[in-house]
Each structure stands twice: as structure tokens, then as C-alpha cells.
PDB file of C-alpha atoms in Angstrom:
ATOM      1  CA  UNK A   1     132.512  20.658 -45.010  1.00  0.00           C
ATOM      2  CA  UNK A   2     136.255  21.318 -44.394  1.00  0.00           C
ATOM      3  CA  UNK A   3     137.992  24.724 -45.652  1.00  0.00           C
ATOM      4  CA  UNK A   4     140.694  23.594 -47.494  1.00  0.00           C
ATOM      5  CA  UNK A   5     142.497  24.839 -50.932  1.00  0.00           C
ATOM      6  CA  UNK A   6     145.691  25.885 -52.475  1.00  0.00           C
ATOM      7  CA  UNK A   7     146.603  29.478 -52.919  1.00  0.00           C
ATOM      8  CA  UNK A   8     149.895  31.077 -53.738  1.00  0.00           C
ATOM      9  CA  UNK A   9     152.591  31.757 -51.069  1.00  0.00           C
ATOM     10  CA  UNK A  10     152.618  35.052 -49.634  1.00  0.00           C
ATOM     11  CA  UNK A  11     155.920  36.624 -47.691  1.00  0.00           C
ATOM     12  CA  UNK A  12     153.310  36.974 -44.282  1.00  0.00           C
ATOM     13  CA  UNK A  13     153.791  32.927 -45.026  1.00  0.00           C
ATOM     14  CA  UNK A  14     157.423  32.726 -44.834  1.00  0.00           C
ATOM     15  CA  UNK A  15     157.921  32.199 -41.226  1.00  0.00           C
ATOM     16  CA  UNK A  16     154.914  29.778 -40.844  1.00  0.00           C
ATOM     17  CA  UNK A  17     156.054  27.781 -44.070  1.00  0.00           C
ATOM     18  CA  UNK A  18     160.113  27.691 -42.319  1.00  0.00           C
ATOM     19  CA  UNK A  19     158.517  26.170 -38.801  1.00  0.00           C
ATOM     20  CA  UNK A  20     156.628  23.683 -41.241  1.00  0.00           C
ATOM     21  CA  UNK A  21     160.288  22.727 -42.556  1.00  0.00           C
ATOM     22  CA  UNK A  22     161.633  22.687 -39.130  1.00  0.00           C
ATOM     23  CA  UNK A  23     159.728  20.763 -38.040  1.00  0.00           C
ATOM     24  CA  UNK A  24     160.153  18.148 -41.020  1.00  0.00           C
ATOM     25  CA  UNK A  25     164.003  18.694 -41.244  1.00  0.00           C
ATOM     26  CA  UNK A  26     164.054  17.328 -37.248  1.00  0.00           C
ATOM     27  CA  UNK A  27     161.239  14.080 -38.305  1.00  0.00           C
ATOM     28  CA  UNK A  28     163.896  13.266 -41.093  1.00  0.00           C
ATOM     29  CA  UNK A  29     166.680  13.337 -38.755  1.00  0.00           C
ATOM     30  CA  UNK A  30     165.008  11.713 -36.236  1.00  0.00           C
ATOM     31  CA  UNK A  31     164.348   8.622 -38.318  1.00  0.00           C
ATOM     32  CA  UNK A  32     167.752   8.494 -39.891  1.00  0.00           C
ATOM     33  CA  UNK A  33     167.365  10.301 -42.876  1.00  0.00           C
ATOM     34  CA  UNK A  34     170.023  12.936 -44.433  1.00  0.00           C
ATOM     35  CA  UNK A  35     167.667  14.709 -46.526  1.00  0.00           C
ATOM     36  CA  UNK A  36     167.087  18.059 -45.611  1.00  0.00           C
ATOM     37  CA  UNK A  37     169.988  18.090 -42.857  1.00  0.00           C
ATOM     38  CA  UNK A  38     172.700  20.577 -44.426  1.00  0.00           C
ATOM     39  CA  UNK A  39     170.798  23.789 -44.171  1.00  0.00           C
ATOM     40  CA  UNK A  40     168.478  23.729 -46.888  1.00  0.00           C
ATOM     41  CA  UNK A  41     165.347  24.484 -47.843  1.00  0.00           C
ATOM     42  CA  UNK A  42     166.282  27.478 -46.216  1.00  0.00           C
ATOM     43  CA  UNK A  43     164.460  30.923 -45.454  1.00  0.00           C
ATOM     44  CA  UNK A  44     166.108  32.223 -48.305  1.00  0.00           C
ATOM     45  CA  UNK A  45     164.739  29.609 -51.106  1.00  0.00           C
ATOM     46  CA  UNK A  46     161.382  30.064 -49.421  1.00  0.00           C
ATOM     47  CA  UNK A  47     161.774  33.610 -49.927  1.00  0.00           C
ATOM     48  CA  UNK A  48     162.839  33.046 -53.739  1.00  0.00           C
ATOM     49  CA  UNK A  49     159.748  30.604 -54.471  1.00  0.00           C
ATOM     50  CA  UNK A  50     157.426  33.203 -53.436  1.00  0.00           C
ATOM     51  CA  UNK A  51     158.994  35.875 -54.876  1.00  0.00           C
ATOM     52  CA  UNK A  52     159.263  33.929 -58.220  1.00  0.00           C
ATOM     53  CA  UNK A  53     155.120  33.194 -57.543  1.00  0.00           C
ATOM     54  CA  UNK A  54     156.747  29.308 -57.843  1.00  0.00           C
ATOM     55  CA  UNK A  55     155.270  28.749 -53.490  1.00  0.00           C
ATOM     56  CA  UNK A  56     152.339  27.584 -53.141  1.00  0.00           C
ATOM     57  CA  UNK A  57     150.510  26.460 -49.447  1.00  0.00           C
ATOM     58  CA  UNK A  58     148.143  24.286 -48.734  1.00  0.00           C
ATOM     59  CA  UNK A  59     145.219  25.662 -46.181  1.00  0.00           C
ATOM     60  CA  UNK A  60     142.899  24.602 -44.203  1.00  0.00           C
ATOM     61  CA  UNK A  61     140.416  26.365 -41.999  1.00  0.00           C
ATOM     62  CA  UNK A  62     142.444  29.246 -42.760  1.00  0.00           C
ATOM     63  CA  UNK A  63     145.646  27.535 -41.323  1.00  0.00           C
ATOM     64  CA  UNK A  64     148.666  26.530 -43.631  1.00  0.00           C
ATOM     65  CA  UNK A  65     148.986  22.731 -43.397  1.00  0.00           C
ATOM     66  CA  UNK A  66     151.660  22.571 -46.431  1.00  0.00           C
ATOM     67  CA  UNK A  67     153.824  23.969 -48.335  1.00  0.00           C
ATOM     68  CA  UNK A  68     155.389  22.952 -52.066  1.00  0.00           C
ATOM     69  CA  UNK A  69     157.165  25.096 -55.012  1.00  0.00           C
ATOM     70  CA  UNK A  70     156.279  24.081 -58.582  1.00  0.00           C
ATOM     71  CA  UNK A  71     159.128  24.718 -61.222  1.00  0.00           C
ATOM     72  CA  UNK A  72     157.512  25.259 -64.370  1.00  0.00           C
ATOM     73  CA  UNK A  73     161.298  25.373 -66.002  1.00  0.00           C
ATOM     74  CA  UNK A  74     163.743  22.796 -66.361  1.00  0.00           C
ATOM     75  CA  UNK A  75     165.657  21.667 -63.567  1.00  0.00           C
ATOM     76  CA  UNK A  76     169.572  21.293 -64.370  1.00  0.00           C
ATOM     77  CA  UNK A  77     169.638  18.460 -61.582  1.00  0.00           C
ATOM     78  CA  UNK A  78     166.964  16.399 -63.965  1.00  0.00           C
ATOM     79  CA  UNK A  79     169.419  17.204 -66.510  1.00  0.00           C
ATOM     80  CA  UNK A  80     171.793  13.332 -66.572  1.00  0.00           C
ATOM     81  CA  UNK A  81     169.643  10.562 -65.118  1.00  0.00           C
ATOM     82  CA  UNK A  82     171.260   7.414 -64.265  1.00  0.00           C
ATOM     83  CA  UNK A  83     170.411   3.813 -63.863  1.00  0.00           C
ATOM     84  CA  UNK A  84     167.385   4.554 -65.923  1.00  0.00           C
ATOM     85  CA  UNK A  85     165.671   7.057 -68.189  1.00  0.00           C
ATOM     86  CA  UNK A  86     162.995   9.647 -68.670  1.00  0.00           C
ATOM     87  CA  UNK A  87     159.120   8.098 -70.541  1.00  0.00           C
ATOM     88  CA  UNK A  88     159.102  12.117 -72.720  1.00  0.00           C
ATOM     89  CA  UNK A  89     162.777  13.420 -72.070  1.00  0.00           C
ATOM     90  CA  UNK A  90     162.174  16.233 -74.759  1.00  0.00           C
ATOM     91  CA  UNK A  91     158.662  17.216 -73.646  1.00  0.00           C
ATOM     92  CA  UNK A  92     157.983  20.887 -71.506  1.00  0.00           C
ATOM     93  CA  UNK A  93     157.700  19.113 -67.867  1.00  0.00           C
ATOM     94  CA  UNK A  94     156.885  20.428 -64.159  1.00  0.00           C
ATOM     95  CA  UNK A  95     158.960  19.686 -61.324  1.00  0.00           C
ATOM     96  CA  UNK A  96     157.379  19.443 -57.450  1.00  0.00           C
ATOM     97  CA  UNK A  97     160.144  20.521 -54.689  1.00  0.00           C
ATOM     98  CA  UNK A  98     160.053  21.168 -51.137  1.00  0.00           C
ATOM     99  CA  UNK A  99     157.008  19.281 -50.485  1.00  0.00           C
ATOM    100  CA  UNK A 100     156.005  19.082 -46.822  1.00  0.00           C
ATOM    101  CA  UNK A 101     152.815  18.768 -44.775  1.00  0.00           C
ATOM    102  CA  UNK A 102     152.759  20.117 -41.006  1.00  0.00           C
ATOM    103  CA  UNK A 103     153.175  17.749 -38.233  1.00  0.00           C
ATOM    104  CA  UNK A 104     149.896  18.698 -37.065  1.00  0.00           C
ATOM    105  CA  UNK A 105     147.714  18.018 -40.069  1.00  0.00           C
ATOM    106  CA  UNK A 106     149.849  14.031 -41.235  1.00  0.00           C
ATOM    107  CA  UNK A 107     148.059  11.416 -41.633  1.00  0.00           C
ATOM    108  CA  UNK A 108     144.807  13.226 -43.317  1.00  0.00           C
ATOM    109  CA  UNK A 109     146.133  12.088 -47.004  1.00  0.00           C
ATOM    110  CA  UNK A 110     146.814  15.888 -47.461  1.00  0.00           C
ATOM    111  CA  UNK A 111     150.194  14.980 -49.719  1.00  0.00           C
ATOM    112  CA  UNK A 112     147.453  12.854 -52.354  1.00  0.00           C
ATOM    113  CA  UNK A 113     145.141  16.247 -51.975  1.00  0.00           C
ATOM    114  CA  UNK A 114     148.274  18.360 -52.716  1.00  0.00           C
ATOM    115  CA  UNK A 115     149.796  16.788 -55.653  1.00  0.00           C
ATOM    116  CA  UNK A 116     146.046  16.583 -57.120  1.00  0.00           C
ATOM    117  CA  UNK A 117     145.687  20.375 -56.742  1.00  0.00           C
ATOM    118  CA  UNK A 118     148.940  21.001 -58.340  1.00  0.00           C
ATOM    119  CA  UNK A 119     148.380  18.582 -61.472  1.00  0.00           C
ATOM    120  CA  UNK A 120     145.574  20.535 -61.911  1.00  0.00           C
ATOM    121  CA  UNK A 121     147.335  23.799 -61.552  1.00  0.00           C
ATOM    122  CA  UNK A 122     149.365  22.677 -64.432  1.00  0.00           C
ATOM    123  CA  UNK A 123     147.332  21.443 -66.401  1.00  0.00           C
ATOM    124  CA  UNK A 124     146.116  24.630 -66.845  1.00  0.00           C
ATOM    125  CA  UNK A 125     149.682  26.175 -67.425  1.00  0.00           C
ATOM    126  CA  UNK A 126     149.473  23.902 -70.227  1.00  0.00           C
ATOM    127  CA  UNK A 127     151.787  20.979 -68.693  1.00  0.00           C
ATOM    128  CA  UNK A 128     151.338  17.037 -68.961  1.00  0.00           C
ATOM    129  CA  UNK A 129     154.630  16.062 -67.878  1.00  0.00           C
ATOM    130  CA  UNK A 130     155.308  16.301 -63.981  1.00  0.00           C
ATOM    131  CA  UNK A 131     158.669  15.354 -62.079  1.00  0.00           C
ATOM    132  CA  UNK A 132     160.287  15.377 -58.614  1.00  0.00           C
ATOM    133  CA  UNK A 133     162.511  13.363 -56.342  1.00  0.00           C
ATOM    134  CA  UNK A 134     163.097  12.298 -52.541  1.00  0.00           C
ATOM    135  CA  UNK A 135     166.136  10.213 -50.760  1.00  0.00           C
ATOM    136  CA  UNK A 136     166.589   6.611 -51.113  1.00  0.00           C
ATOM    137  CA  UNK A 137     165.203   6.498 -47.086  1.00  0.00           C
ATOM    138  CA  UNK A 138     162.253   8.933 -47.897  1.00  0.00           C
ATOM    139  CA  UNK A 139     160.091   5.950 -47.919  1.00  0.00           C
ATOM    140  CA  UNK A 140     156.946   8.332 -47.100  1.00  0.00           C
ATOM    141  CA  UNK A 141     157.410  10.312 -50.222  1.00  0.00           C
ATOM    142  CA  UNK A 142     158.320   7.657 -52.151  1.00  0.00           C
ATOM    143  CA  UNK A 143     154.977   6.317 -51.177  1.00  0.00           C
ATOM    144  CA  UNK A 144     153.116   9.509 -51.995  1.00  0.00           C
ATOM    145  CA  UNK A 145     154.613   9.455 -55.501  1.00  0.00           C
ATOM    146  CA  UNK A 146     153.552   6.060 -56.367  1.00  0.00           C
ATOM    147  CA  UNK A 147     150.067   6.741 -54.887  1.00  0.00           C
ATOM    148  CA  UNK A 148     149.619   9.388 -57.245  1.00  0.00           C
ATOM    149  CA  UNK A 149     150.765   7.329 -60.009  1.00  0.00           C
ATOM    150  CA  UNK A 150     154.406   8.636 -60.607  1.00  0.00           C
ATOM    151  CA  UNK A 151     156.673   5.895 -61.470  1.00  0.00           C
ATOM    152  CA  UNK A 152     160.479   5.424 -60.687  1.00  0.00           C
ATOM    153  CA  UNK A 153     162.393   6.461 -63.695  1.00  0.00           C
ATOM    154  CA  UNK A 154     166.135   6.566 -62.359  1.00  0.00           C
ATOM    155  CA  UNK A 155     168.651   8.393 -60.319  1.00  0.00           C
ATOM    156  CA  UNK A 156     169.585  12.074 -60.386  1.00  0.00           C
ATOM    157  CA  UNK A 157     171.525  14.237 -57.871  1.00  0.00           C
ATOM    158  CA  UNK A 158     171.036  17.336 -56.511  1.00  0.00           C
ATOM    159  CA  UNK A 159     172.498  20.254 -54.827  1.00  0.00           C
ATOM    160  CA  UNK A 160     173.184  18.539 -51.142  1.00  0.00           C
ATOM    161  CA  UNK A 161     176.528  18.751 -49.436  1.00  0.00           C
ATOM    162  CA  UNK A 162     175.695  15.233 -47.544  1.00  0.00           C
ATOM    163  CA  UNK A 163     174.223  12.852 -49.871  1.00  0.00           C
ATOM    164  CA  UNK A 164     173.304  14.454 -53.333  1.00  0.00           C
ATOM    165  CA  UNK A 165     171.175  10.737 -55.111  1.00  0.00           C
ATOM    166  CA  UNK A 166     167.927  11.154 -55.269  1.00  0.00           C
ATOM    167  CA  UNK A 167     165.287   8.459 -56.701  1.00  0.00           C
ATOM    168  CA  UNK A 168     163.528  10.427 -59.786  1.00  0.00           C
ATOM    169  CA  UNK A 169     159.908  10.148 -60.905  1.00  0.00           C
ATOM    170  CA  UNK A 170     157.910  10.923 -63.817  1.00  0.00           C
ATOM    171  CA  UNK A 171     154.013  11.281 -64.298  1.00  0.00           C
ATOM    172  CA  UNK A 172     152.875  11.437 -67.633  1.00  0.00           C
ATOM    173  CA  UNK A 173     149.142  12.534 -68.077  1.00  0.00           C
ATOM    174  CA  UNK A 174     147.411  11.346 -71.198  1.00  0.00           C
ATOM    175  CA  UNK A 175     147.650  14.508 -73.475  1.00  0.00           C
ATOM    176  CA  UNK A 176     144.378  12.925 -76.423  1.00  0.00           C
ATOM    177  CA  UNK A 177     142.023  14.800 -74.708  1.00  0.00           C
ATOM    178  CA  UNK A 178     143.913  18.086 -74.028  1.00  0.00           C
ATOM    179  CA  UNK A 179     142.990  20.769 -77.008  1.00  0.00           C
ATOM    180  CA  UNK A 180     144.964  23.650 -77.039  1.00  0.00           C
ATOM    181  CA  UNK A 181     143.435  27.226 -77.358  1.00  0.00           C
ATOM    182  CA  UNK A 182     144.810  30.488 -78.559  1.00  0.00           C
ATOM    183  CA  UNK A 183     142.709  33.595 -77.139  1.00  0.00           C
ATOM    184  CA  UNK A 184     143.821  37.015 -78.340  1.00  0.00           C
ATOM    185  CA  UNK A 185     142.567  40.566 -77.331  1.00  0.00           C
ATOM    186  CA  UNK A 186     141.210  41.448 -80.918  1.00  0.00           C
ATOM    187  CA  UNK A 187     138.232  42.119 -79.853  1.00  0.00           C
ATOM    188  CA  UNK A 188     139.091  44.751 -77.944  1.00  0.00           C
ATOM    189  CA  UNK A 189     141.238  46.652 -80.744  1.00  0.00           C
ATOM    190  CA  UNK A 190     138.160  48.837 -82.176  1.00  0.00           C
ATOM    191  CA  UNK A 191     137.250  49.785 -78.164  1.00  0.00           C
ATOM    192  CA  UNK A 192     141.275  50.585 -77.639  1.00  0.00           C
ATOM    193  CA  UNK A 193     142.126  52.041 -81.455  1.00  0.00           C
ATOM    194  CA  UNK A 194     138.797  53.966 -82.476  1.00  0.00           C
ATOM    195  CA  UNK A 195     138.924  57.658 -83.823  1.00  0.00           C
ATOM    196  CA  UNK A 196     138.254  60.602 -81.855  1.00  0.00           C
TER     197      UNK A 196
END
């Protein structure tokens, strides 16, 4: 059976993750897209995903294949949404940016593989709301999002000197079967407060 899982980002990562980017930056260009052509994601937002623990890379057989941040706060961008509207506009929500695969690991379904891992991984930080967004020409990731059952809620725009729209999805999980738990430390208060 294949190797392959999601860990957190590491700095040793940074310069692997950037080639990944490179390498997707010159794909977009070469089939006419604008996304990702003004200098961003750059080594520096890699740098602050990590460093915020927001990076996360896909590996397998010990080699990174992919590369995403998960915002688990709200995104100003998501803020105004045009030509449509949000399903749970007031509900806690995640937000998927910067996700790429390497050249040398597309057409494996790894993006469906990714976005699974990372519902999961909030799902357990207590989310059931999930976002992102990709260019009008991103037709790929359009693709992926739909595939994973995100649906088209509108237009937003983002932080990109040549074309700032960007189509936004939503994915709302069903939240009936989700019980929240509160665990404490009490427990441990006679070990840590006892009498000498």
C-alpha cells in the first residue's frame, strides 16, 4: 500500500513547497491564466503559513506531492460577496488557500485526497463550514471543488494586482450528528494541588 498522509508544514519544506508553486505559477501561465502571475504565493506567505502552523503538505513515500494553508479565521476577502450569497454567512467557517499538487504526482486524484484530509482536519477543530476560491479560467480547481461537493456561491476579490474576481465556494457539512464535548483537566487538580 502507498505512503501517503498529511502532516503540518515544516520550514525544511519551504523551498520544496516554493518549486511546487513554481512550477504551478508557469502551468497557469502557460494555459492563459492570470492567477498566480504577480508574485504571489510567495516565499514569504509560505513562510507565514508555517509559522502560523496554518501549512500543511501532502506526502507520499516520504516525498511532498502538495501543499495547502487552512485559515481557521475569517478571511476579509470573503467579507462582500457579489452576484450571489453565502448558505451560513454568520457561522465559524474554514477557508482552503494556496492549494497545489506537484507536476509530478497530477492526475492521481490527490486534490479529492487533499480536501478529504483537510475536512477531516476540521472537523476536528470543530468546523462544518469550509470556503475557498480560484479564477474564472481555473477550470481544474473549479472542478476539484465541485467534486468534493462545494457549490458556487458568488464572486469575491482578492488581494491580486492583475485580476482580483475570484468564483467563491461554500461546503456545508451536515452538523445533526456532530456532538460537542467539553474535556477539562479536573481530574488532575488533587495530583497538581495536594498537601505536602
Amino acid at each position: 500500500m502507498t505512503q501517503i498522509y498529511l502532516r503540518q508544514a515544516q520550514l525544511a519544506d519551504r523551498d520544496t513547497i516554493m518549486q511546487i508553486i513554481t512550477d504551478a505559477k508557469a502551468a497557469m501561465k502557460k494555459a492563459g491564466s492570470p492567477q498566480w502571475q504577480d508574485g504571489h504565493p510567495n516565499a514569504t506567505m509560505i513562510t507565514e503559513d508555517i509559522t502560523k502552523k496554518i501549512g500543511w503538505v501532502l506526502v507520499i513515500e516520504q516525498q511532498i506531492a502538495g501543499y495547502v494553508a487552512m485559515q481557521l479565521t475569517p478571511d476579509p476577502a470573503y467579507q462582500h460577496i457579489k452576484n450571489g450569497q453565502w448558505a451560513q454567512p454568520d457561522q465559524p467557517y474554514a477557508t482552503f488557500h494556496r492549494v497545489v499538487i506537484s507536476g509530478h504526482f497530477r492526475g492521481h486524484h490527490l486534490g479529492q485526497f487533499l480536501i478529504s484530509n483537510l475536512l477531516t482536519l476540521g472537523l476536528v477543530k470543530g468546523f462544518t463550514n469550509f470556503r475557498l476560491d480560484t479564477h474564472h479560467v481555473n477550470v481544474a480547481m473549479q472542478g476539484l471543488a465541485k467534486s468534493c461537493d462545494f457549490e458556487q456561491r458568488g464572486e469575491i476579490e482578492v488581494d491580486d494586482k492583475i485580476d482580483p474576481r475570484r468564483i467563491a465556494f461554500e461546503l456545508n457539512l451536515d452538523q445533526s450528528h456532530l456532538t460537542r464535548q467539553h474535556v477539562d483537566n479536573d481530574f488532575m487538580k488533587p495530583l497538581l494541588h495536594h498537601d505536602k
